[in-house]
């Protein structure tokens, strides 16, 4: 069931958090000044103000109507395939030009940057959904677009690059010969952190350009709240009750989008929220095995140091087909909530994720992205015997709603390797994890001097 119109407003979780978020720490330049961030004030306000509802601009709302509301249904075929004890409902975000939820914030960001006078947006992308979404949004708002895509992912999925170029974007495989950060890169050079670092450097030296990011920032999670707002409305229309909400986590916009509106609604009503479960890649286990510390968000080291659950920006993340999940840290809002046990996390390997994707494809006739396979695997665990999480066994007793954040039609190479039995798991090296976070400053508590007040 869906309603005729998408939400008219985004909903922020910030007014419902009891603690203060630790303030970012801005690096200093060689000359002693602070690094300047070229961010429209509208996005700054959306990141810090204790305003619960934000009106969606008319131009963005018009663009949303082309693909929203997105469908929600009970996945009975998937339930049978995994032996679910309770109903599993699916919120599907793969039906737009980008093939993923990323378009929700790409359209909003392009709108605000265009109004601020920016002529070109530059970003890094892992699996390519964000790069595709940004290319589409730039085309819609008459802007140039440059994307640095993780090279290994681009080689596996060249048609992602083709689609971005068709939409008018310039695409570079990362590491590229264009930036100093790529020339200095050592160790793992096939990372999203490096691609983002290249984009930051390129945008800083290009007139009329600005770097933008699609996942971990508080404003991007706000824009994604349309997912959870619609899902709650659609579940009510079906007279369905769930006690668990699941999404996969790279930096956090997909999970935040589906889960945080449920948290906000419960907090506003003085009720206990559902179990909110972040499904991460076992190759990048920041929420289940990481450290809550200040870490950098990109490979240049010029971006702000944020309080996050991290495995270290220098950690050589093992290669996998879930490139969209291969980011070393989780969003600061989600990290703060994880620190207070307001969200839970479970790690899933790529073989289990692709197996869940295969079962979902056969049961529901929809092919999910490998990233979404992690969420489906976690949902299957919750609806079955339970999932091992960061704080014990996680189980649903009423029902599960899971966000399938994108389609897998450009990921068929991953499914081919899975079906041919060619995929394996590479567990993180515990010693390497310890080394990667060894020099980071732990976040001792959420409240503290200079923290941002969120209540």
GROMACS .gro file of C-alpha atoms in nm:
model
  455
    1UNK     CA    1   0.000   0.000   0.000
    2UNK     CA    2   0.124   0.351  -0.076
    3UNK     CA    3  -0.019   0.699  -0.048
    4UNK     CA    4  -0.062   0.938  -0.336
    5UNK     CA    5   0.205   1.183  -0.225
    6UNK     CA    6   0.552   1.150  -0.069
    7UNK     CA    7   0.610   1.328   0.264
    8UNK     CA    8   0.602   1.707   0.249
    9UNK     CA    9   0.860   1.738   0.528
   10UNK     CA   10   1.179   1.566   0.641
   11UNK     CA   11   1.197   1.466   1.008
   12UNK     CA   12   1.510   1.517   1.219
   13UNK     CA   13   1.608   1.289   1.507
   14UNK     CA   14   1.820   1.556   1.678
   15UNK     CA   15   1.545   1.695   1.905
   16UNK     CA   16   1.489   1.346   2.046
   17UNK     CA   17   1.846   1.270   2.154
   18UNK     CA   18   1.913   1.304   2.527
   19UNK     CA   19   2.284   1.379   2.499
   20UNK     CA   20   2.500   1.630   2.319
   21UNK     CA   21   2.694   1.526   2.014
   22UNK     CA   22   3.070   1.583   2.039
   23UNK     CA   23   3.176   1.877   1.824
   24UNK     CA   24   3.381   1.815   1.511
   25UNK     CA   25   3.749   1.899   1.533
   26UNK     CA   26   3.867   2.102   1.236
   27UNK     CA   27   4.227   2.046   1.124
   28UNK     CA   28   4.460   2.342   1.083
   29UNK     CA   29   4.621   2.438   0.756
   30UNK     CA   30   4.997   2.472   0.709
   31UNK     CA   31   4.958   2.847   0.762
   32UNK     CA   32   4.781   2.798   1.092
   33UNK     CA   33   4.428   2.875   0.976
   34UNK     CA   34   4.135   2.640   0.987
   35UNK     CA   35   4.018   2.445   0.685
   36UNK     CA   36   3.718   2.609   0.522
   37UNK     CA   37   3.420   2.390   0.432
   38UNK     CA   38   3.220   2.504   0.130
   39UNK     CA   39   2.877   2.400   0.256
   40UNK     CA   40   2.548   2.585   0.195
   41UNK     CA   41   2.409   2.733   0.515
   42UNK     CA   42   2.082   2.545   0.464
   43UNK     CA   43   2.270   2.217   0.506
   44UNK     CA   44   2.461   2.352   0.806
   45UNK     CA   45   2.133   2.445   0.974
   46UNK     CA   46   1.987   2.102   0.899
   47UNK     CA   47   2.286   1.946   1.074
   48UNK     CA   48   2.274   2.139   1.402
   49UNK     CA   49   1.937   2.301   1.466
   50UNK     CA   50   1.689   2.134   1.700
   51UNK     CA   51   1.411   2.169   1.448
   52UNK     CA   52   1.216   1.847   1.408
   53UNK     CA   53   1.040   1.903   1.075
   54UNK     CA   54   1.192   2.063   0.765
   55UNK     CA   55   0.983   2.160   0.464
   56UNK     CA   56   1.098   1.991   0.144
   57UNK     CA   57   1.159   2.261  -0.122
   58UNK     CA   58   0.902   2.261  -0.402
   59UNK     CA   59   1.160   2.178  -0.671
   60UNK     CA   60   1.285   1.879  -0.472
   61UNK     CA   61   0.931   1.764  -0.392
   62UNK     CA   62   0.844   1.776  -0.763
   63UNK     CA   63   1.148   1.560  -0.841
   64UNK     CA   64   1.053   1.314  -0.565
   65UNK     CA   65   0.708   1.264  -0.718
   66UNK     CA   66   0.869   1.095  -1.019
   67UNK     CA   67   0.961   0.793  -0.804
   68UNK     CA   68   0.809   0.839  -0.459
   69UNK     CA   69   0.630   0.699  -0.267
   70UNK     CA   70   0.836   0.384  -0.312
   71UNK     CA   71   0.668   0.046  -0.264
   72UNK     CA   72   0.637  -0.151   0.059
   73UNK     CA   73   0.509  -0.506   0.068
   74UNK     CA   74   0.508  -0.819   0.280
   75UNK     CA   75   0.777  -1.048   0.138
   76UNK     CA   76   0.599  -1.381   0.189
   77UNK     CA   77   0.811  -1.563  -0.068
   78UNK     CA   78   1.126  -1.452   0.114
   79UNK     CA   79   0.971  -1.549   0.448
   80UNK     CA   80   0.916  -1.904   0.323
   81UNK     CA   81   1.267  -1.922   0.177
   82UNK     CA   82   1.435  -1.830   0.506
   83UNK     CA   83   1.190  -1.997   0.747
   84UNK     CA   84   1.076  -1.674   0.909
   85UNK     CA   85   0.875  -1.693   1.232
   86UNK     CA   86   0.731  -1.343   1.189
   87UNK     CA   87   0.632  -1.128   0.890
   88UNK     CA   88   0.903  -0.950   0.692
   89UNK     CA   89   0.807  -0.625   0.516
   90UNK     CA   90   1.028  -0.473   0.247
   91UNK     CA   91   1.068  -0.105   0.164
   92UNK     CA   92   1.218  -0.091  -0.186
   93UNK     CA   93   1.430   0.207  -0.296
   94UNK     CA   94   1.573   0.072  -0.622
   95UNK     CA   95   1.315   0.201  -0.870
   96UNK     CA   96   1.474   0.532  -0.978
   97UNK     CA   97   1.746   0.624  -1.230
   98UNK     CA   98   2.024   0.578  -0.973
   99UNK     CA   99   1.888   0.239  -0.869
  100UNK     CA  100   1.913   0.329  -0.500
  101UNK     CA  101   1.804   0.547  -0.208
  102UNK     CA  102   2.091   0.787  -0.281
  103UNK     CA  103   1.877   1.003  -0.509
  104UNK     CA  104   1.676   1.128  -0.208
  105UNK     CA  105   1.966   1.336  -0.078
  106UNK     CA  106   2.139   1.396  -0.412
  107UNK     CA  107   1.839   1.596  -0.535
  108UNK     CA  108   1.822   1.796  -0.213
  109UNK     CA  109   2.194   1.871  -0.208
  110UNK     CA  110   2.209   1.971  -0.575
  111UNK     CA  111   1.919   2.208  -0.514
  112UNK     CA  112   2.087   2.378  -0.216
  113UNK     CA  113   2.431   2.395  -0.380
  114UNK     CA  114   2.284   2.541  -0.700
  115UNK     CA  115   2.104   2.809  -0.498
  116UNK     CA  116   2.437   2.888  -0.328
  117UNK     CA  117   2.596   2.956  -0.669
  118UNK     CA  118   2.801   2.637  -0.706
  119UNK     CA  119   2.843   2.529  -1.069
  120UNK     CA  120   3.006   2.187  -1.025
  121UNK     CA  121   2.967   1.912  -0.764
  122UNK     CA  122   3.251   1.668  -0.698
  123UNK     CA  123   3.233   1.349  -0.496
  124UNK     CA  124   3.370   1.001  -0.437
  125UNK     CA  125   3.165   0.685  -0.475
  126UNK     CA  126   3.216   0.320  -0.385
  127UNK     CA  127   2.965   0.093  -0.559
  128UNK     CA  128   2.852   0.378  -0.784
  129UNK     CA  129   2.497   0.440  -0.664
  130UNK     CA  130   2.588   0.773  -0.504
  131UNK     CA  131   2.787   0.883  -0.806
  132UNK     CA  132   2.496   0.795  -1.034
  133UNK     CA  133   2.247   0.975  -0.810
  134UNK     CA  134   2.466   1.285  -0.799
  135UNK     CA  135   2.510   1.280  -1.177
  136UNK     CA  136   2.131   1.262  -1.219
  137UNK     CA  137   2.069   1.542  -0.970
  138UNK     CA  138   2.331   1.765  -1.132
  139UNK     CA  139   2.173   1.705  -1.472
  140UNK     CA  140   1.834   1.803  -1.332
  141UNK     CA  141   1.961   2.127  -1.175
  142UNK     CA  142   2.198   2.226  -1.459
  143UNK     CA  143   2.531   2.162  -1.286
  144UNK     CA  144   2.855   1.991  -1.384
  145UNK     CA  145   2.944   1.670  -1.202
  146UNK     CA  146   3.279   1.498  -1.141
  147UNK     CA  147   3.298   1.159  -0.970
  148UNK     CA  148   3.595   0.963  -0.837
  149UNK     CA  149   3.488   0.597  -0.818
  150UNK     CA  150   3.679   0.325  -0.633
  151UNK     CA  151   3.884   0.169  -0.913
  152UNK     CA  152   3.822  -0.195  -0.825
  153UNK     CA  153   3.448  -0.134  -0.816
  154UNK     CA  154   3.453   0.055  -1.147
  155UNK     CA  155   3.638  -0.230  -1.313
  156UNK     CA  156   3.381  -0.480  -1.186
  157UNK     CA  157   3.087  -0.257  -1.275
  158UNK     CA  158   3.193  -0.050  -1.576
  159UNK     CA  159   2.834   0.022  -1.672
  160UNK     CA  160   2.796   0.232  -1.357
  161UNK     CA  161   3.057   0.460  -1.509
  162UNK     CA  162   2.875   0.449  -1.842
  163UNK     CA  163   2.549   0.551  -1.678
  164UNK     CA  164   2.713   0.841  -1.497
  165UNK     CA  165   2.872   0.958  -1.822
  166UNK     CA  166   2.537   0.925  -2.001
  167UNK     CA  167   2.394   1.160  -1.738
  168UNK     CA  168   2.673   1.409  -1.817
  169UNK     CA  169   2.924   1.336  -1.540
  170UNK     CA  170   3.301   1.303  -1.573
  171UNK     CA  171   3.419   0.979  -1.406
  172UNK     CA  172   3.769   0.899  -1.280
  173UNK     CA  173   3.886   0.565  -1.142
  174UNK     CA  174   4.045   0.609  -0.798
  175UNK     CA  175   4.338   0.618  -0.743
  176UNK     CA  176   4.374   0.857  -1.033
  177UNK     CA  177   4.675   1.050  -1.169
  178UNK     CA  178   4.496   1.378  -1.097
  179UNK     CA  179   4.558   1.430  -0.726
  180UNK     CA  180   4.843   1.451  -0.482
  181UNK     CA  181   4.654   1.242  -0.226
  182UNK     CA  182   4.644   0.952  -0.472
  183UNK     CA  183   5.014   0.988  -0.549
  184UNK     CA  184   5.094   0.973  -0.178
  185UNK     CA  185   4.861   0.680  -0.107
  186UNK     CA  186   5.015   0.376   0.054
  187UNK     CA  187   4.872   0.039   0.155
  188UNK     CA  188   4.508  -0.002   0.055
  189UNK     CA  189   4.451   0.225  -0.244
  190UNK     CA  190   4.119   0.064  -0.336
  191UNK     CA  191   3.913   0.242  -0.072
  192UNK     CA  192   3.620   0.480  -0.056
  193UNK     CA  193   3.820   0.697   0.184
  194UNK     CA  194   4.078   0.757  -0.090
  195UNK     CA  195   3.814   0.828  -0.355
  196UNK     CA  196   3.657   1.084  -0.123
  197UNK     CA  197   3.998   1.232  -0.050
  198UNK     CA  198   4.063   1.276  -0.422
  199UNK     CA  199   3.727   1.448  -0.464
  200UNK     CA  200   3.799   1.683  -0.172
  201UNK     CA  201   4.136   1.783  -0.321
  202UNK     CA  202   4.000   1.824  -0.675
  203UNK     CA  203   3.706   2.038  -0.562
  204UNK     CA  204   3.930   2.261  -0.348
  205UNK     CA  205   4.141   2.364  -0.646
  206UNK     CA  206   3.859   2.392  -0.904
  207UNK     CA  207   3.684   2.727  -0.940
  208UNK     CA  208   3.308   2.712  -0.896
  209UNK     CA  209   3.322   2.354  -0.763
  210UNK     CA  210   3.226   2.210  -0.426
  211UNK     CA  211   3.271   1.871  -0.268
  212UNK     CA  212   2.956   1.699  -0.146
  213UNK     CA  213   2.893   1.367   0.023
  214UNK     CA  214   2.591   1.141   0.022
  215UNK     CA  215   2.592   0.919   0.327
  216UNK     CA  216   2.731   0.998   0.670
  217UNK     CA  217   2.642   1.363   0.715
  218UNK     CA  218   2.353   1.457   0.941
  219UNK     CA  219   2.177   1.650   0.665
  220UNK     CA  220   2.193   1.356   0.423
  221UNK     CA  221   2.039   1.129   0.688
  222UNK     CA  222   1.768   1.393   0.735
  223UNK     CA  223   1.688   1.386   0.363
  224UNK     CA  224   1.663   1.007   0.375
  225UNK     CA  225   1.394   1.027   0.644
  226UNK     CA  226   1.137   1.011   0.363
  227UNK     CA  227   1.205   0.635   0.359
  228UNK     CA  228   1.106   0.572   0.719
  229UNK     CA  229   0.819   0.823   0.714
  230UNK     CA  230   0.666   0.650   0.414
  231UNK     CA  231   0.730   0.304   0.560
  232UNK     CA  232   0.554   0.388   0.887
  233UNK     CA  233   0.256   0.529   0.696
  234UNK     CA  234   0.239   0.226   0.468
  235UNK     CA  235   0.264  -0.022   0.756
  236UNK     CA  236  -0.020   0.159   0.931
  237UNK     CA  237  -0.225   0.131   0.612
  238UNK     CA  238  -0.169  -0.244   0.616
  239UNK     CA  239  -0.250  -0.257   0.990
  240UNK     CA  240   0.088  -0.424   1.032
  241UNK     CA  241   0.301  -0.415   1.346
  242UNK     CA  242   0.680  -0.454   1.351
  243UNK     CA  243   0.925  -0.453   1.638
  244UNK     CA  244   1.247  -0.450   1.432
  245UNK     CA  245   1.376  -0.214   1.161
  246UNK     CA  246   1.678  -0.312   0.949
  247UNK     CA  247   1.903  -0.137   0.700
  248UNK     CA  248   2.256  -0.191   0.572
  249UNK     CA  249   2.529   0.053   0.680
  250UNK     CA  250   2.818   0.199   0.486
  251UNK     CA  251   2.834   0.536   0.657
  252UNK     CA  252   2.468   0.531   0.748
  253UNK     CA  253   2.219   0.722   0.531
  254UNK     CA  254   2.012   0.419   0.425
  255UNK     CA  255   1.986   0.277   0.776
  256UNK     CA  256   1.930   0.623   0.924
  257UNK     CA  257   1.660   0.692   0.667
  258UNK     CA  258   1.456   0.381   0.743
  259UNK     CA  259   1.522   0.358   1.118
  260UNK     CA  260   1.543   0.704   1.274
  261UNK     CA  261   1.185   0.817   1.193
  262UNK     CA  262   1.064   0.513   1.392
  263UNK     CA  263   1.288   0.622   1.682
  264UNK     CA  264   1.161   0.981   1.662
  265UNK     CA  265   0.795   0.874   1.653
  266UNK     CA  266   0.841   0.652   1.957
  267UNK     CA  267   1.030   0.921   2.148
  268UNK     CA  268   0.764   1.181   2.070
  269UNK     CA  269   0.493   0.943   2.196
  270UNK     CA  270   0.690   0.843   2.507
  271UNK     CA  271   0.703   0.483   2.388
  272UNK     CA  272   0.977   0.224   2.351
  273UNK     CA  273   1.117   0.228   1.995
  274UNK     CA  274   1.150  -0.084   1.782
  275UNK     CA  275   1.479  -0.271   1.769
  276UNK     CA  276   1.690  -0.075   1.517
  277UNK     CA  277   1.948  -0.303   1.357
  278UNK     CA  278   2.234  -0.187   1.136
  279UNK     CA  279   2.367  -0.461   0.907
  280UNK     CA  280   2.730  -0.402   0.819
  281UNK     CA  281   2.987  -0.588   0.612
  282UNK     CA  282   3.204  -0.829   0.810
  283UNK     CA  283   3.502  -0.683   0.619
  284UNK     CA  284   3.429  -0.337   0.764
  285UNK     CA  285   3.290  -0.399   1.114
  286UNK     CA  286   3.300  -0.049   1.261
  287UNK     CA  287   2.980  -0.078   1.467
  288UNK     CA  288   3.046  -0.432   1.595
  289UNK     CA  289   3.426  -0.427   1.637
  290UNK     CA  290   3.526  -0.064   1.600
  291UNK     CA  291   3.629   0.204   1.850
  292UNK     CA  292   3.433   0.517   1.939
  293UNK     CA  293   3.696   0.777   1.863
  294UNK     CA  294   3.776   1.091   1.666
  295UNK     CA  295   3.876   0.995   1.314
  296UNK     CA  296   3.905   1.164   0.977
  297UNK     CA  297   3.638   1.115   0.713
  298UNK     CA  298   3.865   1.114   0.408
  299UNK     CA  299   4.217   1.024   0.301
  300UNK     CA  300   4.341   1.383   0.275
  301UNK     CA  301   4.324   1.448   0.648
  302UNK     CA  302   4.193   1.799   0.580
  303UNK     CA  303   3.830   1.725   0.655
  304UNK     CA  304   3.694   1.753   1.008
  305UNK     CA  305   3.774   1.490   1.267
  306UNK     CA  306   3.439   1.344   1.374
  307UNK     CA  307   3.336   1.132   1.671
  308UNK     CA  308   3.251   0.800   1.514
  309UNK     CA  309   3.264   0.426   1.552
  310UNK     CA  310   3.562   0.346   1.331
  311UNK     CA  311   3.808   0.075   1.238
  312UNK     CA  312   4.053   0.349   1.139
  313UNK     CA  313   4.075   0.542   0.814
  314UNK     CA  314   4.414   0.376   0.749
  315UNK     CA  315   4.282   0.022   0.788
  316UNK     CA  316   4.335  -0.185   0.467
  317UNK     CA  317   3.976  -0.302   0.418
  318UNK     CA  318   3.958  -0.647   0.251
  319UNK     CA  319   3.809  -0.638  -0.097
  320UNK     CA  320   3.446  -0.738  -0.141
  321UNK     CA  321   3.152  -0.691  -0.373
  322UNK     CA  322   2.978  -0.464  -0.125
  323UNK     CA  323   3.172  -0.152  -0.216
  324UNK     CA  324   2.901   0.075  -0.079
  325UNK     CA  325   2.966  -0.065   0.270
  326UNK     CA  326   3.344  -0.034   0.256
  327UNK     CA  327   3.374   0.287   0.458
  328UNK     CA  328   3.580   0.284   0.776
  329UNK     CA  329   3.344   0.484   0.999
  330UNK     CA  330   2.978   0.529   1.084
  331UNK     CA  331   2.789   0.860   1.083
  332UNK     CA  332   2.834   1.064   1.400
  333UNK     CA  333   2.460   1.060   1.480
  334UNK     CA  334   2.442   0.682   1.445
  335UNK     CA  335   2.768   0.642   1.636
  336UNK     CA  336   2.632   0.845   1.926
  337UNK     CA  337   2.315   0.636   1.929
  338UNK     CA  338   2.516   0.314   1.910
  339UNK     CA  339   2.723   0.438   2.207
  340UNK     CA  340   2.400   0.470   2.408
  341UNK     CA  341   2.264   0.132   2.287
  342UNK     CA  342   1.979   0.307   2.103
  343UNK     CA  343   2.069   0.113   1.789
  344UNK     CA  344   2.219  -0.234   1.750
  345UNK     CA  345   2.449  -0.378   1.484
  346UNK     CA  346   2.530  -0.714   1.331
  347UNK     CA  347   2.799  -0.808   1.077
  348UNK     CA  348   2.725  -1.013   0.764
  349UNK     CA  349   2.969  -1.173   0.518
  350UNK     CA  350   2.931  -1.132   0.143
  351UNK     CA  351   2.854  -1.500   0.081
  352UNK     CA  352   2.562  -1.493   0.326
  353UNK     CA  353   2.452  -1.156   0.182
  354UNK     CA  354   2.446  -1.280  -0.177
  355UNK     CA  355   2.270  -1.599  -0.068
  356UNK     CA  356   2.001  -1.383   0.095
  357UNK     CA  357   1.986  -1.182  -0.227
  358UNK     CA  358   1.938  -1.502  -0.429
  359UNK     CA  359   1.658  -1.620  -0.199
  360UNK     CA  360   1.492  -1.278  -0.219
  361UNK     CA  361   1.516  -1.274  -0.598
  362UNK     CA  362   1.349  -1.614  -0.627
  363UNK     CA  363   1.084  -1.535  -0.368
  364UNK     CA  364   1.000  -1.175  -0.464
  365UNK     CA  365   1.120  -1.143  -0.826
  366UNK     CA  366   1.334  -0.841  -0.734
  367UNK     CA  367   1.715  -0.850  -0.758
  368UNK     CA  368   1.875  -0.663  -0.464
  369UNK     CA  369   2.218  -0.500  -0.460
  370UNK     CA  370   2.484  -0.690  -0.262
  371UNK     CA  371   2.474  -0.416   0.000
  372UNK     CA  372   2.100  -0.472   0.044
  373UNK     CA  373   2.170  -0.845   0.070
  374UNK     CA  374   2.340  -0.771   0.403
  375UNK     CA  375   2.019  -0.614   0.532
  376UNK     CA  376   1.811  -0.904   0.403
  377UNK     CA  377   2.043  -1.155   0.569
  378UNK     CA  378   2.011  -0.966   0.897
  379UNK     CA  379   1.632  -0.952   0.859
  380UNK     CA  380   1.625  -1.328   0.797
  381UNK     CA  381   1.822  -1.383   1.117
  382UNK     CA  382   1.593  -1.156   1.319
  383UNK     CA  383   1.282  -1.323   1.184
  384UNK     CA  384   1.432  -1.668   1.244
  385UNK     CA  385   1.663  -1.792   1.516
  386UNK     CA  386   1.809  -1.448   1.595
  387UNK     CA  387   2.113  -1.241   1.507
  388UNK     CA  388   2.432  -1.198   1.706
  389UNK     CA  389   2.470  -0.825   1.767
  390UNK     CA  390   2.702  -0.591   1.949
  391UNK     CA  391   2.486  -0.625   2.263
  392UNK     CA  392   2.372  -0.988   2.252
  393UNK     CA  393   2.115  -1.194   2.061
  394UNK     CA  394   1.869  -0.987   1.856
  395UNK     CA  395   1.523  -1.127   1.773
  396UNK     CA  396   1.196  -0.992   1.636
  397UNK     CA  397   0.873  -1.111   1.799
  398UNK     CA  398   0.611  -0.923   1.592
  399UNK     CA  399   0.761  -0.840   1.254
  400UNK     CA  400   1.054  -0.688   1.065
  401UNK     CA  401   1.069  -0.407   0.813
  402UNK     CA  402   1.385  -0.398   0.603
  403UNK     CA  403   1.505  -0.141   0.352
  404UNK     CA  404   1.623  -0.288   0.022
  405UNK     CA  405   1.822   0.019  -0.067
  406UNK     CA  406   1.898  -0.059  -0.431
  407UNK     CA  407   1.875  -0.302  -0.720
  408UNK     CA  408   2.151  -0.541  -0.826
  409UNK     CA  409   2.124  -0.537  -1.204
  410UNK     CA  410   2.471  -0.386  -1.236
  411UNK     CA  411   2.606  -0.632  -0.977
  412UNK     CA  412   2.540  -0.953  -1.168
  413UNK     CA  413   2.912  -1.025  -1.176
  414UNK     CA  414   2.898  -1.068  -0.798
  415UNK     CA  415   2.603  -1.304  -0.825
  416UNK     CA  416   2.782  -1.499  -1.099
  417UNK     CA  417   3.084  -1.553  -0.875
  418UNK     CA  418   2.854  -1.654  -0.589
  419UNK     CA  419   2.662  -1.902  -0.802
  420UNK     CA  420   2.988  -2.046  -0.936
  421UNK     CA  421   3.122  -2.092  -0.582
  422UNK     CA  422   3.411  -1.854  -0.640
  423UNK     CA  423   3.350  -1.614  -0.348
  424UNK     CA  424   3.528  -1.637  -0.017
  425UNK     CA  425   3.535  -1.437   0.305
  426UNK     CA  426   3.839  -1.246   0.429
  427UNK     CA  427   3.805  -1.175   0.799
  428UNK     CA  428   3.961  -0.856   0.935
  429UNK     CA  429   4.301  -0.898   1.093
  430UNK     CA  430   4.262  -0.821   1.467
  431UNK     CA  431   4.618  -0.686   1.492
  432UNK     CA  432   4.567  -0.462   1.190
  433UNK     CA  433   4.244  -0.333   1.344
  434UNK     CA  434   4.424  -0.247   1.666
  435UNK     CA  435   4.704  -0.071   1.477
  436UNK     CA  436   4.460   0.132   1.266
  437UNK     CA  437   4.285   0.279   1.571
  438UNK     CA  438   4.591   0.288   1.798
  439UNK     CA  439   4.664   0.658   1.751
  440UNK     CA  440   4.305   0.780   1.768
  441UNK     CA  441   4.162   0.976   2.059
  442UNK     CA  442   3.871   0.788   2.219
  443UNK     CA  443   3.542   0.966   2.283
  444UNK     CA  444   3.511   0.929   2.659
  445UNK     CA  445   3.156   1.059   2.680
  446UNK     CA  446   2.899   1.226   2.460
  447UNK     CA  447   2.855   1.540   2.669
  448UNK     CA  448   3.155   1.766   2.708
  449UNK     CA  449   3.305   2.106   2.655
  450UNK     CA  450   3.231   2.246   2.313
  451UNK     CA  451   2.977   1.977   2.230
  452UNK     CA  452   2.679   2.053   2.010
  453UNK     CA  453   2.359   2.066   2.212
  454UNK     CA  454   2.093   1.837   2.068
  455UNK     CA  455   1.828   1.882   2.333
   0.00000   0.00000   0.00000
